């Protein structure tokens, strides 16, 4: 299988390099082809996402992406939003799980499925004399396909309850549509699952005070973006949160964190989110045993006391990855 690799900016190349070392340690079935994205691509060819990169993404079985730095340029358009749109990656999946540090509120193990194609992220902002109006789009089609995706994911991955997170008490028409589609679909396609719903403000509080009450969340674009970082913070930090952008034909896996310019080049980034994104990619490509092996190994490396800098430990990106690779190689082959 051919994987497009987009290291990007900041800590992106560092953590993606670590993820590739781990992928190579579990399988020799992957072939990697690198593409340009972000500031380096802009300096080289004047585009934050060259057309050749999009073509490469389309031609590969999946993509592993690092991160890009957002420049302070007025004409800047996010390459991430562009590839999500061009490849129709309508579902953003963010599993958040406690690996190393248990919070006072207890362990976290929640999958957040976020609508990835519309909502507040249509970048449609209209200026007038008194301010700015941001257009937020919610369509029945997008609601239906994200809820169907979430149900399918829950059934395939052993999740029992889906909580729809919304603000339908205020945004009655738009979030109301999302909630009613959720109820319809759960009553038909999701009959085997338990359906719940919560207002986004209350869900934010519960993710902090009682994260164990959530099994899976399906929500709109902006709420999913915010809540997944809240959940990641509760579970140990951004260095632990992988994600997948998934459509019917294409997929892109990336750590949920950004390019972290403050620690770039220092070898201090926690590569766990990128490595777990690689594991998610393997599961998506039909290699669940390999994915599970990586997840189990990461958990056991942390349990045996190998902690990264963000947890107050002594491991930088490379030495932590070496521990994971050594541990994988010492196990029986898959
Ligand atoms: P960007 O503009 O690319 O979004 P940012 O610094 O605003 O960058 P993040 O990259 O998400 O946003 O980082 C937020 C904070 O979390 C930073 O202080 C960063 O150092 C820290 N951080 C992010 N990822 C990691 C990681 N993998 N390991 C350790 N710390 C991280």
Short mmCIF file of C-alpha atoms and ligand atoms in Angstrom, two decimals:
data_model
loop_
_atom_site.label_atom_id
_atom_site.label_comp_id
_atom_site.label_asym_id
_atom_site.label_seq_id
_atom_site.Cartn_x
_atom_site.Cartn_y
_atom_site.Cartn_z
CA UNK A 1 0.00 0.00 0.00
CA UNK A 2 1.21 3.48 -0.83
CA UNK A 3 1.14 6.21 1.80
CA UNK A 4 1.49 9.90 1.02
CA UNK A 5 3.56 11.61 3.72
CA UNK A 6 3.16 15.36 4.33
CA UNK A 7 5.52 16.36 7.15
CA UNK A 8 4.65 20.10 6.97
CA UNK A 9 6.04 22.71 9.39
CA UNK A 10 7.29 23.06 12.96
CA UNK A 11 7.23 19.78 14.85
CA UNK A 12 5.34 18.13 11.95
CA UNK A 13 8.47 16.59 10.34
CA UNK A 14 9.81 15.48 13.74
CA UNK A 15 6.69 13.61 14.86
CA UNK A 16 5.85 12.22 11.41
CA UNK A 17 9.40 10.80 11.20
CA UNK A 18 8.76 9.03 14.51
CA UNK A 19 5.43 7.65 13.27
CA UNK A 20 7.06 6.27 10.13
CA UNK A 21 9.77 4.51 12.18
CA UNK A 22 7.02 2.80 14.20
CA UNK A 23 4.99 1.87 11.10
CA UNK A 24 8.11 0.35 9.52
CA UNK A 25 8.70 -1.67 12.69
CA UNK A 26 5.26 -3.33 12.47
CA UNK A 27 4.86 -3.88 8.75
CA UNK A 28 6.81 -3.98 5.51
CA UNK A 29 3.62 -3.63 3.45
CA UNK A 30 3.78 0.17 3.23
CA UNK A 31 5.57 2.30 0.69
CA UNK A 32 5.98 6.04 1.39
CA UNK A 33 5.93 9.02 -0.99
CA UNK A 34 6.58 12.52 0.37
CA UNK A 35 4.71 15.67 -0.69
CA UNK A 36 4.98 19.37 0.17
CA UNK A 37 2.55 21.38 2.28
CA UNK A 38 2.73 24.55 4.39
CA UNK A 39 5.41 27.21 4.52
CA UNK A 40 8.22 25.12 3.04
CA UNK A 41 6.02 24.36 0.01
CA UNK A 42 5.07 28.04 -0.26
CA UNK A 43 8.72 29.13 -0.30
CA UNK A 44 9.54 26.49 -2.90
CA UNK A 45 6.67 26.88 -5.33
CA UNK A 46 4.40 29.70 -4.13
CA UNK A 47 1.56 27.50 -2.86
CA UNK A 48 0.73 26.23 0.63
CA UNK A 49 -0.79 23.17 -1.01
CA UNK A 50 0.64 22.56 -4.50
CA UNK A 51 -1.64 20.77 -6.98
CA UNK A 52 0.97 17.99 -7.27
CA UNK A 53 0.51 17.30 -3.55
CA UNK A 54 -3.26 16.97 -3.95
CA UNK A 55 -2.69 14.63 -6.94
CA UNK A 56 -0.30 12.55 -4.84
CA UNK A 57 -2.84 12.37 -2.00
CA UNK A 58 -5.50 11.18 -4.46
CA UNK A 59 -3.23 8.52 -5.93
CA UNK A 60 -2.20 7.03 -2.57
CA UNK A 61 -4.16 4.65 -0.34
CA UNK A 62 -3.98 7.13 2.54
CA UNK A 63 -2.04 10.15 3.81
CA UNK A 64 -0.08 10.77 6.99
CA UNK A 65 0.17 14.50 7.70
CA UNK A 66 2.13 16.40 10.38
CA UNK A 67 1.10 20.03 10.88
CA UNK A 68 1.34 23.45 9.24
CA UNK A 69 2.06 26.83 10.77
CA UNK A 70 -0.51 29.52 10.09
CA UNK A 71 1.34 32.56 8.72
CA UNK A 72 0.21 36.10 9.41
CA UNK A 73 -0.64 36.76 5.75
CA UNK A 74 -3.95 38.39 4.76
CA UNK A 75 -4.41 36.23 1.64
CA UNK A 76 -3.65 32.96 3.46
CA UNK A 77 -6.10 30.12 2.95
CA UNK A 78 -5.63 27.04 5.10
CA UNK A 79 -4.22 24.09 3.10
CA UNK A 80 -5.85 21.77 5.64
CA UNK A 81 -9.34 23.13 4.97
CA UNK A 82 -8.56 22.91 1.24
CA UNK A 83 -7.53 19.25 1.22
CA UNK A 84 -10.48 18.33 3.45
CA UNK A 85 -12.73 19.95 0.88
CA UNK A 86 -11.02 18.71 -2.29
CA UNK A 87 -10.86 15.11 -1.06
CA UNK A 88 -14.33 15.34 0.53
CA UNK A 89 -13.07 14.24 3.95
CA UNK A 90 -16.35 14.83 5.73
CA UNK A 91 -15.71 12.97 8.98
CA UNK A 92 -13.10 13.97 11.52
CA UNK A 93 -12.51 11.17 14.02
CA UNK A 94 -10.69 12.00 17.24
CA UNK A 95 -10.27 9.20 19.75
CA UNK A 96 -9.09 10.48 23.12
CA UNK A 97 -7.78 7.97 25.60
CA UNK A 98 -5.75 8.16 28.79
CA UNK A 99 -2.39 6.49 28.22
CA UNK A 100 -0.08 7.86 30.82
CA UNK A 101 -1.75 10.04 33.37
CA UNK A 102 -5.05 9.52 35.14
CA UNK A 103 -6.91 12.68 35.98
CA UNK A 104 -8.76 13.26 39.26
CA UNK A 105 -11.96 12.76 37.23
CA UNK A 106 -10.82 9.28 36.12
CA UNK A 107 -9.74 7.73 32.84
CA UNK A 108 -10.91 9.00 29.46
CA UNK A 109 -11.82 6.77 26.53
CA UNK A 110 -14.05 8.67 24.13
CA UNK A 111 -14.25 8.90 20.35
CA UNK A 112 -15.35 12.29 19.04
CA UNK A 113 -16.79 12.29 15.53
CA UNK A 114 -16.89 15.80 14.15
CA UNK A 115 -18.66 17.01 11.02
CA UNK A 116 -15.76 18.24 8.90
CA UNK A 117 -17.21 19.85 5.80
CA UNK A 118 -19.39 22.80 6.79
CA UNK A 119 -20.69 24.55 9.94
CA UNK A 120 -18.44 27.47 10.97
CA UNK A 121 -15.60 26.36 8.72
CA UNK A 122 -16.94 27.49 5.36
CA UNK A 123 -14.63 30.54 5.64
CA UNK A 124 -17.47 32.74 4.49
CA UNK A 125 -17.08 36.03 6.36
CA UNK A 126 -18.76 39.21 5.12
CA UNK A 127 -17.54 42.62 6.26
CA UNK A 128 -19.69 45.75 6.47
CA UNK A 129 -19.37 49.15 8.19
CA UNK A 130 -20.35 47.86 11.60
CA UNK A 131 -18.51 44.51 11.71
CA UNK A 132 -18.35 41.04 10.25
CA UNK A 133 -21.00 38.39 9.63
CA UNK A 134 -19.83 34.78 9.59
CA UNK A 135 -22.02 32.41 7.62
CA UNK A 136 -22.57 29.01 9.17
CA UNK A 137 -23.98 26.30 6.93
CA UNK A 138 -25.78 23.15 8.11
CA UNK A 139 -27.30 20.89 5.45
CA UNK A 140 -29.45 17.78 5.87
CA UNK A 141 -27.08 15.80 3.62
CA UNK A 142 -24.03 16.61 5.77
CA UNK A 143 -25.95 15.83 8.98
CA UNK A 144 -27.12 12.50 7.56
CA UNK A 145 -23.76 11.34 6.36
CA UNK A 146 -21.90 12.24 9.56
CA UNK A 147 -24.49 10.54 11.76
CA UNK A 148 -24.46 7.45 9.51
CA UNK A 149 -20.64 7.48 9.69
CA UNK A 150 -20.74 7.69 13.50
CA UNK A 151 -23.23 4.81 13.76
CA UNK A 152 -21.17 2.66 11.43
CA UNK A 153 -17.98 3.47 13.36
CA UNK A 154 -19.67 2.64 16.68
CA UNK A 155 -20.94 -0.71 15.40
CA UNK A 156 -17.58 -1.67 13.90
CA UNK A 157 -15.51 -0.54 16.88
CA UNK A 158 -17.55 -1.88 19.79
CA UNK A 159 -18.94 1.41 21.04
CA UNK A 160 -22.39 1.22 22.67
CA UNK A 161 -23.61 4.79 23.19
CA UNK A 162 -23.53 7.85 20.96
CA UNK A 163 -24.11 11.27 22.46
CA UNK A 164 -25.18 14.02 20.05
CA UNK A 165 -23.67 17.34 21.18
CA UNK A 166 -25.44 20.50 19.98
CA UNK A 167 -26.88 23.89 20.97
CA UNK A 168 -30.38 23.33 19.63
CA UNK A 169 -31.98 25.37 22.43
CA UNK A 170 -30.51 28.53 20.86
CA UNK A 171 -29.68 27.58 17.27
CA UNK A 172 -33.07 26.01 16.81
CA UNK A 173 -33.12 25.64 13.04
CA UNK A 174 -29.51 24.61 12.31
CA UNK A 175 -28.54 22.59 15.39
CA UNK A 176 -32.19 21.53 15.59
CA UNK A 177 -31.79 19.92 12.16
CA UNK A 178 -28.63 18.11 13.30
CA UNK A 179 -30.39 16.80 16.41
CA UNK A 180 -33.50 15.66 14.58
CA UNK A 181 -31.42 13.82 11.94
CA UNK A 182 -29.50 12.16 14.79
CA UNK A 183 -32.73 10.97 16.41
CA UNK A 184 -34.14 9.68 13.10
CA UNK A 185 -30.97 7.80 12.18
CA UNK A 186 -30.47 6.32 15.64
CA UNK A 187 -34.05 5.03 15.57
CA UNK A 188 -33.38 3.25 12.26
CA UNK A 189 -29.69 2.51 11.51
CA UNK A 190 -28.51 2.81 15.14
CA UNK A 191 -31.19 0.74 16.88
CA UNK A 192 -28.54 -1.50 18.47
CA UNK A 193 -26.92 1.53 20.15
CA UNK A 194 -27.97 3.85 22.96
CA UNK A 195 -28.74 7.44 21.94
CA UNK A 196 -28.17 10.48 24.17
CA UNK A 197 -27.87 14.19 23.57
CA UNK A 198 -26.34 17.10 25.47
CA UNK A 199 -25.93 20.83 25.04
CA UNK A 200 -22.36 21.72 24.10
CA UNK A 201 -21.75 23.81 27.22
CA UNK A 202 -22.84 21.00 29.50
CA UNK A 203 -20.85 18.44 27.48
CA UNK A 204 -17.73 20.63 27.90
CA UNK A 205 -18.17 20.64 31.66
CA UNK A 206 -18.85 16.91 31.85
CA UNK A 207 -15.79 16.09 29.74
CA UNK A 208 -13.72 17.73 32.46
CA UNK A 209 -15.59 16.59 35.58
CA UNK A 210 -16.81 13.15 34.52
CA UNK A 211 -15.22 12.09 31.20
CA UNK A 212 -16.03 8.42 31.83
CA UNK A 213 -19.71 9.11 31.07
CA UNK A 214 -18.89 9.51 27.33
CA UNK A 215 -18.38 6.58 24.98
CA UNK A 216 -18.76 8.34 21.66
CA UNK A 217 -19.78 11.88 20.65
CA UNK A 218 -21.10 13.06 17.29
CA UNK A 219 -21.16 16.80 16.82
CA UNK A 220 -20.90 19.81 14.52
CA UNK A 221 -17.61 21.17 13.22
CA UNK A 222 -16.67 23.92 15.71
CA UNK A 223 -17.95 22.09 18.80
CA UNK A 224 -15.98 18.99 17.78
CA UNK A 225 -12.80 21.01 17.29
CA UNK A 226 -13.07 22.59 20.74
CA UNK A 227 -14.31 19.55 22.66
CA UNK A 228 -11.64 17.25 21.26
CA UNK A 229 -8.88 19.55 22.55
CA UNK A 230 -10.65 19.79 25.92
CA UNK A 231 -10.80 15.99 26.08
CA UNK A 232 -7.14 15.75 24.99
CA UNK A 233 -6.17 18.15 27.78
CA UNK A 234 -8.01 16.02 30.32
CA UNK A 235 -6.34 12.86 29.00
CA UNK A 236 -2.79 14.20 29.27
CA UNK A 237 -2.30 16.89 26.64
CA UNK A 238 -2.28 17.51 22.91
CA UNK A 239 0.65 15.14 22.47
CA UNK A 240 -1.77 12.22 22.98
CA UNK A 241 -4.56 13.04 20.54
CA UNK A 242 -4.54 11.38 17.10
CA UNK A 243 -7.11 12.11 14.41
CA UNK A 244 -8.38 10.93 11.06
CA UNK A 245 -10.09 12.90 8.29
CA UNK A 246 -12.16 10.36 6.42
CA UNK A 247 -14.27 10.40 3.28
CA UNK A 248 -15.76 7.72 1.07
CA UNK A 249 -12.64 7.56 -1.16
CA UNK A 250 -9.76 9.20 0.69
CA UNK A 251 -8.34 9.55 4.18
CA UNK A 252 -5.77 11.71 5.96
CA UNK A 253 -4.43 10.94 9.43
CA UNK A 254 -2.77 13.61 11.57
CA UNK A 255 -2.01 14.45 15.19
CA UNK A 256 -4.68 16.84 16.52
CA UNK A 257 -2.00 19.31 17.67
CA UNK A 258 -0.55 22.07 15.52
CA UNK A 259 3.03 22.81 14.49
CA UNK A 260 4.03 23.99 18.01
CA UNK A 261 6.62 26.54 16.85
CA UNK A 262 7.64 27.12 20.49
CA UNK A 263 9.22 23.65 20.74
CA UNK A 264 10.06 22.96 17.07
CA UNK A 265 13.61 21.81 16.36
CA UNK A 266 14.30 21.00 20.00
CA UNK A 267 13.48 17.29 19.86
CA UNK A 268 11.06 17.77 22.75
CA UNK A 269 7.74 17.08 21.01
CA UNK A 270 5.73 14.13 22.20
CA UNK A 271 5.35 11.90 19.10
CA UNK A 272 2.53 9.79 20.62
CA UNK A 273 -0.32 11.56 18.77
CA UNK A 274 1.45 11.13 15.43
CA UNK A 275 2.28 7.46 16.14
CA UNK A 276 -1.33 6.80 17.19
CA UNK A 277 -2.51 8.54 14.00
CA UNK A 278 -0.38 6.02 12.09
CA UNK A 279 -2.10 3.23 14.03
CA UNK A 280 -5.52 4.68 13.13
CA UNK A 281 -4.43 4.70 9.50
CA UNK A 282 -3.49 1.01 9.66
CA UNK A 283 -6.89 0.16 11.16
CA UNK A 284 -8.60 2.15 8.39
CA UNK A 285 -6.53 0.27 5.78
CA UNK A 286 -7.70 -3.08 7.14
CA UNK A 287 -4.75 -3.89 9.42
CA UNK A 288 -6.42 -3.81 12.88
CA UNK A 289 -3.99 -6.27 14.52
CA UNK A 290 -1.02 -4.06 13.64
CA UNK A 291 -2.87 -0.97 14.90
CA UNK A 292 -3.69 -2.66 18.18
CA UNK A 293 -0.11 -3.79 18.60
CA UNK A 294 1.11 -0.19 18.32
CA UNK A 295 -1.53 1.06 20.79
CA UNK A 296 -0.74 -1.69 23.31
CA UNK A 297 2.99 -1.07 23.01
CA UNK A 298 2.61 2.67 23.61
CA UNK A 299 0.49 1.98 26.69
CA UNK A 300 3.06 -0.48 28.03
CA UNK A 301 6.00 1.87 27.34
CA UNK A 302 4.28 4.58 29.40
CA UNK A 303 3.28 2.11 32.10
CA UNK A 304 6.88 1.03 32.48
CA UNK A 305 7.79 4.61 33.37
CA UNK A 306 9.17 5.99 30.10
CA UNK A 307 7.69 9.48 30.15
CA UNK A 308 7.99 12.24 27.58
CA UNK A 309 8.96 15.83 28.45
CA UNK A 310 5.36 17.10 28.39
CA UNK A 311 4.62 14.66 31.25
CA UNK A 312 7.66 15.76 33.23
CA UNK A 313 9.73 12.82 31.95
CA UNK A 314 13.12 12.64 30.20
CA UNK A 315 12.17 11.32 26.79
CA UNK A 316 12.33 13.46 23.70
CA UNK A 317 10.71 12.46 20.41
CA UNK A 318 13.52 10.17 19.26
CA UNK A 319 14.31 8.36 22.48
CA UNK A 320 10.62 7.71 23.18
CA UNK A 321 10.21 6.33 19.64
CA UNK A 322 13.26 4.11 20.16
CA UNK A 323 11.59 2.65 23.26
CA UNK A 324 8.42 1.91 21.25
CA UNK A 325 10.32 0.38 18.31
CA UNK A 326 12.51 -1.74 20.63
CA UNK A 327 9.47 -2.96 22.47
CA UNK A 328 7.65 -3.82 19.22
CA UNK A 329 10.65 -5.70 17.85
CA UNK A 330 11.03 -7.73 21.02
CA UNK A 331 7.46 -9.08 20.66
CA UNK A 332 6.43 -11.97 18.52
CA UNK A 333 5.93 -11.05 14.88
CA UNK A 334 2.34 -10.40 13.86
P1 LIG B 1 -0.23 26.27 15.36
O1 LIG B 1 -0.20 27.72 15.02
O2 LIG B 1 0.50 25.43 14.38
O3 LIG B 1 -1.61 25.73 15.68
P2 LIG B 1 0.21 26.43 18.22
O4 LIG B 1 1.47 26.42 19.04
O5 LIG B 1 -0.68 27.60 18.27
O6 LIG B 1 0.64 26.09 16.71
P3 LIG B 1 -0.25 23.75 18.96
O7 LIG B 1 0.82 23.32 18.05
O8 LIG B 1 -1.48 22.92 18.96
O9 LIG B 1 -0.71 25.19 18.64
O10 LIG B 1 0.37 23.84 20.42
C1 LIG B 1 -0.29 24.33 21.57
C2 LIG B 1 0.65 24.09 22.76
O11 LIG B 1 0.78 22.68 22.99
C3 LIG B 1 2.07 24.62 22.53
O12 LIG B 1 2.58 25.16 23.73
C4 LIG B 1 2.85 23.39 22.16
O13 LIG B 1 4.21 23.45 22.53
C5 LIG B 1 2.12 22.26 22.90
N1 LIG B 1 2.19 21.04 22.09
C6 LIG B 1 1.53 20.79 20.94
N2 LIG B 1 1.84 19.59 20.45
C7 LIG B 1 2.74 19.05 21.30
C8 LIG B 1 3.46 17.81 21.33
N3 LIG B 1 3.32 16.87 20.38
N4 LIG B 1 4.30 17.59 22.37
C9 LIG B 1 4.46 18.49 23.34
N5 LIG B 1 3.80 19.69 23.37
C10 LIG B 1 2.96 19.97 22.36
#
